[in-house]
Amino acid sequence: MKLDLRIDHLTFRAPWVDEDADLTADLFTKPDLKASLSKPKGKAAPMGTRRRMTPVSKMVIDAALNDEFPVDEMDYGVFSSRHGEATQKATLAENVLYREPISPTIFSQSVHNTSAGLFSIFRKCRKPTTSIAAGKQTLSTALLESHAYLADHPNAKVMVVAFDEMLQPALNIDKDCGETSATYALAMMVSRDNPNLSVQLNAEGEANDFELPETLQFLRWWLASPTDSLVTPGQNSLVAWQAV
Amino acid sequence: MEKLIAEVKDLIIETLNLEDVSADEIGNEDPLFDEGLGLDSIDALEIGVAIKKSYGVELKGEDTDTHFASVTALAQFIESRRA
């Protein structure tokens, strides 16, 4: 299946990227994913709620709710994350294992759609949103979801927020497969007219490399103004990305 | 009791991630909710969990309004239960 889409207004936040840095391919050449150059702030969140938010939720809010990103234009929101609030879940599991009392704050912020829920609450936004996890193919699946929505609503704009969090070593089960987990949040607006990106699902060939998560591989490639296609590994096949 | 009161203030600040509040700013008799520190019911649950972890004292459907009235009231409750 081939998805022809237009992507605009890419906004990126990550603790290993200076908040004021220009979004260029250089950021992804040899990223120090453990660097701590900026701290998620969650500035758009009310103070009483902000102190309860997880770092990853704050980062999502920073990426989607800021002066650069035209969030008011969205008709549908897709929040995609491979691991979601994995750190919170690990803490809960540990509490249960050791029969410790469970923090209500951690419990309330532990579900996969925590960020989607907080976004809709802060924005008082009643527009539909969904939350997706699809393994190595989480970004391309978010674009598939966007494509499906745009097929029914050709003039709509879909906000895709792709985010994740560096996993604790005990949870990083994919490390043996070569993929490094990382903390980041990317917001972008997806529409159908004048496509600038073509994504071929179930592609054939050979993947370029799969050291970084799909979103970061895509960004590194996209920001380099590519003429060649990018091939990333999917769950059972490959995904081919082509700038149009 | 003064030592316990200071501990309770630190516990509240740390547990609730009150980054902009110092222990000196919390009066011993200040109300914790509404017009005082501005805490809410989730904060009360969170403090209850922290007290159990730190002091082994559990609140079970007791007169929570009284115990959570101020830092002093909370410290007195902990002191009475762990004695």
mmCIF file of N, CA and C in Angstrom, chain A residues 175-225:
data_model
loop_
_atom_site.group_PDB
_atom_site.id
_atom_site.type_symbol
_atom_site.label_atom_id
_atom_site.label_comp_id
_atom_site.label_asym_id
_atom_site.label_seq_id
_atom_site.Cartn_x
_atom_site.Cartn_y
_atom_site.Cartn_z
ATOM 1 N N LYS A 175 17.046 -4.167 22.234
ATOM 2 C CA LYS A 175 18.420 -3.697 22.054
ATOM 3 C C LYS A 175 19.249 -4.715 21.282
ATOM 4 N N ASP A 176 18.905 -5.997 21.436
ATOM 5 C CA ASP A 176 19.667 -7.021 20.724
ATOM 6 C C ASP A 176 19.372 -6.997 19.226
ATOM 7 N N CYS A 177 18.280 -6.344 18.845
ATOM 8 C CA CYS A 177 17.942 -6.250 17.429
ATOM 9 C C CYS A 177 18.563 -5.008 16.798
ATOM 10 N N GLY A 178 19.314 -4.257 17.563
ATOM 11 C CA GLY A 178 20.046 -3.138 16.994
ATOM 12 C C GLY A 178 19.378 -1.796 17.137
ATOM 13 N N GLU A 179 18.111 -1.736 17.575
ATOM 14 C CA GLU A 179 17.457 -0.435 17.672
ATOM 15 C C GLU A 179 17.689 0.182 19.043
ATOM 16 N N THR A 180 18.133 1.430 19.019
ATOM 17 C CA THR A 180 18.369 2.156 20.258
ATOM 18 C C THR A 180 17.109 2.933 20.618
ATOM 19 N N SER A 181 16.675 2.853 21.864
ATOM 20 C CA SER A 181 15.517 3.661 22.245
ATOM 21 C C SER A 181 15.985 5.088 22.530
ATOM 22 N N ALA A 182 15.094 6.035 22.365
ATOM 23 C CA ALA A 182 15.466 7.441 22.542
ATOM 24 C C ALA A 182 14.267 8.237 23.024
ATOM 25 N N THR A 183 14.558 9.386 23.640
ATOM 26 C CA THR A 183 13.498 10.272 24.093
ATOM 27 C C THR A 183 13.341 11.407 23.087
ATOM 28 N N TYR A 184 12.133 11.620 22.609
ATOM 29 C CA TYR A 184 11.889 12.675 21.625
ATOM 30 C C TYR A 184 10.385 12.877 21.457
ATOM 31 N N ALA A 185 10.004 13.987 20.850
ATOM 32 C CA ALA A 185 8.613 14.219 20.431
ATOM 33 C C ALA A 185 8.639 15.033 19.145
ATOM 34 N N LEU A 186 7.955 14.546 18.140
ATOM 35 C CA LEU A 186 7.843 15.227 16.854
ATOM 36 C C LEU A 186 6.367 15.508 16.579
ATOM 37 N N ALA A 187 6.047 16.763 16.321
ATOM 38 C CA ALA A 187 4.682 17.111 15.901
ATOM 39 C C ALA A 187 4.727 17.550 14.445
ATOM 40 N N MET A 188 3.757 17.137 13.660
ATOM 41 C CA MET A 188 3.667 17.622 12.279
ATOM 42 C C MET A 188 2.213 17.599 11.821
ATOM 43 N N MET A 189 1.938 18.392 10.798
ATOM 44 C CA MET A 189 0.588 18.466 10.271
ATOM 45 C C MET A 189 0.553 17.705 8.949
ATOM 46 N N VAL A 190 -0.402 16.811 8.821
ATOM 47 C CA VAL A 190 -0.490 15.945 7.643
ATOM 48 C C VAL A 190 -1.776 16.274 6.887
ATOM 49 N N SER A 191 -1.636 16.422 5.573
ATOM 50 C CA SER A 191 -2.813 16.681 4.735
ATOM 51 C C SER A 191 -2.669 15.910 3.423
ATOM 52 N N ARG A 192 -3.625 16.093 2.507
ATOM 53 C CA ARG A 192 -3.651 15.239 1.325
ATOM 54 C C ARG A 192 -3.248 15.961 0.033
ATOM 55 N N ASP A 193 -3.614 17.243 -0.087
ATOM 56 C CA ASP A 193 -3.314 17.951 -1.340
ATOM 57 C C ASP A 193 -1.819 18.236 -1.474
ATOM 58 N N ASN A 194 -1.354 18.304 -2.704
ATOM 59 C CA ASN A 194 0.055 18.587 -3.000
ATOM 60 C C ASN A 194 1.014 17.743 -2.156
ATOM 61 N N PRO A 195 0.955 16.423 -2.282
ATOM 62 C CA PRO A 195 1.794 15.564 -1.442
ATOM 63 C C PRO A 195 3.287 15.823 -1.658
ATOM 64 N N ASN A 196 4.025 15.746 -0.560
ATOM 65 C CA ASN A 196 5.489 15.872 -0.649
ATOM 66 C C ASN A 196 6.198 14.633 -0.101
ATOM 67 N N LEU A 197 5.408 13.643 0.313
ATOM 68 C CA LEU A 197 5.987 12.415 0.860
ATOM 69 C C LEU A 197 5.175 11.215 0.396
ATOM 70 N N SER A 198 5.898 10.188 -0.036
ATOM 71 C CA SER A 198 5.239 8.940 -0.407
ATOM 72 C C SER A 198 5.799 7.821 0.477
ATOM 73 N N VAL A 199 4.911 7.088 1.099
ATOM 74 C CA VAL A 199 5.336 6.010 2.002
ATOM 75 C C VAL A 199 4.789 4.694 1.478
ATOM 76 N N GLN A 200 5.690 3.801 1.117
ATOM 77 C CA GLN A 200 5.278 2.486 0.615
ATOM 78 C C GLN A 200 5.358 1.472 1.757
ATOM 79 N N LEU A 201 4.198 0.980 2.179
ATOM 80 C CA LEU A 201 4.198 -0.070 3.204
ATOM 81 C C LEU A 201 4.408 -1.423 2.512
ATOM 82 N N ASN A 202 4.843 -2.404 3.228
ATOM 83 C CA ASN A 202 5.127 -3.737 2.663
ATOM 84 C C ASN A 202 6.085 -3.642 1.472
ATOM 85 N N ALA A 203 7.103 -2.814 1.622
ATOM 86 C CA ALA A 203 8.076 -2.643 0.532
ATOM 87 C C ALA A 203 9.062 -3.804 0.525
ATOM 88 N N GLU A 204 9.764 -3.900 -0.588
ATOM 89 C CA GLU A 204 10.799 -4.943 -0.710
ATOM 90 C C GLU A 204 12.153 -4.264 -0.815
ATOM 91 N N GLY A 205 13.199 -5.007 -0.585
ATOM 92 C CA GLY A 205 14.550 -4.457 -0.692
ATOM 93 C C GLY A 205 15.322 -4.691 0.585
ATOM 94 N N GLU A 206 16.215 -3.751 0.873
ATOM 95 C CA GLU A 206 17.049 -3.900 2.057
ATOM 96 C C GLU A 206 16.995 -2.610 2.873
ATOM 97 N N ALA A 207 16.834 -2.731 4.179
ATOM 98 C CA ALA A 207 16.748 -1.538 5.026
ATOM 99 C C ALA A 207 18.096 -0.833 5.079
ATOM 100 N N ASN A 208 18.059 0.521 5.136
ATOM 101 C CA ASN A 208 19.303 1.288 5.177
ATOM 102 C C ASN A 208 20.080 0.979 6.460
ATOM 103 N N ASP A 209 19.482 1.273 7.569
ATOM 104 C CA ASP A 209 20.036 0.858 8.859
ATOM 105 C C ASP A 209 18.896 0.971 9.856
ATOM 106 N N PHE A 210 19.023 0.346 10.960
ATOM 107 C CA PHE A 210 17.916 0.427 11.912
ATOM 108 C C PHE A 210 18.436 0.646 13.318
ATOM 109 N N GLU A 211 19.437 1.512 13.375
ATOM 110 C CA GLU A 211 20.002 1.821 14.680
ATOM 111 C C GLU A 211 19.069 2.741 15.470
ATOM 112 N N LEU A 212 18.464 3.686 14.756
ATOM 113 C CA LEU A 212 17.584 4.654 15.418
ATOM 114 C C LEU A 212 16.126 4.239 15.253
ATOM 115 N N PRO A 213 15.248 4.707 16.134
ATOM 116 C CA PRO A 213 13.818 4.458 15.934
ATOM 117 C C PRO A 213 13.345 5.059 14.608
ATOM 118 N N GLU A 214 12.247 4.520 14.095
ATOM 119 C CA GLU A 214 11.750 4.912 12.775
ATOM 120 C C GLU A 214 11.577 6.434 12.640
ATOM 121 N N THR A 215 11.034 7.072 13.671
ATOM 122 C CA THR A 215 10.792 8.525 13.600
ATOM 123 C C THR A 215 12.105 9.291 13.405
ATOM 124 N N LEU A 216 13.148 8.891 14.126
ATOM 125 C CA LEU A 216 14.420 9.613 14.013
ATOM 126 C C LEU A 216 15.125 9.300 12.694
ATOM 127 N N GLN A 217 15.003 8.069 12.229
ATOM 128 C CA GLN A 217 15.552 7.752 10.905
ATOM 129 C C GLN A 217 14.869 8.589 9.843
ATOM 130 N N PHE A 218 13.539 8.676 9.951
ATOM 131 C CA PHE A 218 12.773 9.465 8.991
ATOM 132 C C PHE A 218 13.212 10.931 9.030
ATOM 133 N N LEU A 219 13.313 11.487 10.236
ATOM 134 C CA LEU A 219 13.669 12.911 10.360
ATOM 135 C C LEU A 219 15.054 13.187 9.787
ATOM 136 N N ARG A 220 16.013 12.332 10.110
ATOM 137 C CA ARG A 220 17.382 12.518 9.613
ATOM 138 C C ARG A 220 17.382 12.549 8.085
ATOM 139 N N TRP A 221 16.617 11.644 7.508
ATOM 140 C CA TRP A 221 16.538 11.543 6.054
ATOM 141 C C TRP A 221 15.771 12.741 5.475
ATOM 142 N N TRP A 222 14.648 13.066 6.052
ATOM 143 C CA TRP A 222 13.777 14.124 5.521
ATOM 144 C C TRP A 222 14.468 15.488 5.565
ATOM 145 N N LEU A 223 15.157 15.759 6.647
ATOM 146 C CA LEU A 223 15.781 17.073 6.810
ATOM 147 C C LEU A 223 16.999 17.250 5.902
ATOM 148 N N ALA A 224 17.503 16.169 5.350
ATOM 149 C CA ALA A 224 18.638 16.254 4.428
ATOM 150 C C ALA A 224 18.173 16.539 2.996
ATOM 151 N N SER A 225 16.893 16.889 2.820
ATOM 152 C CA SER A 225 16.305 17.142 1.492
ATOM 153 C C SER A 225 16.651 16.017 0.516
#
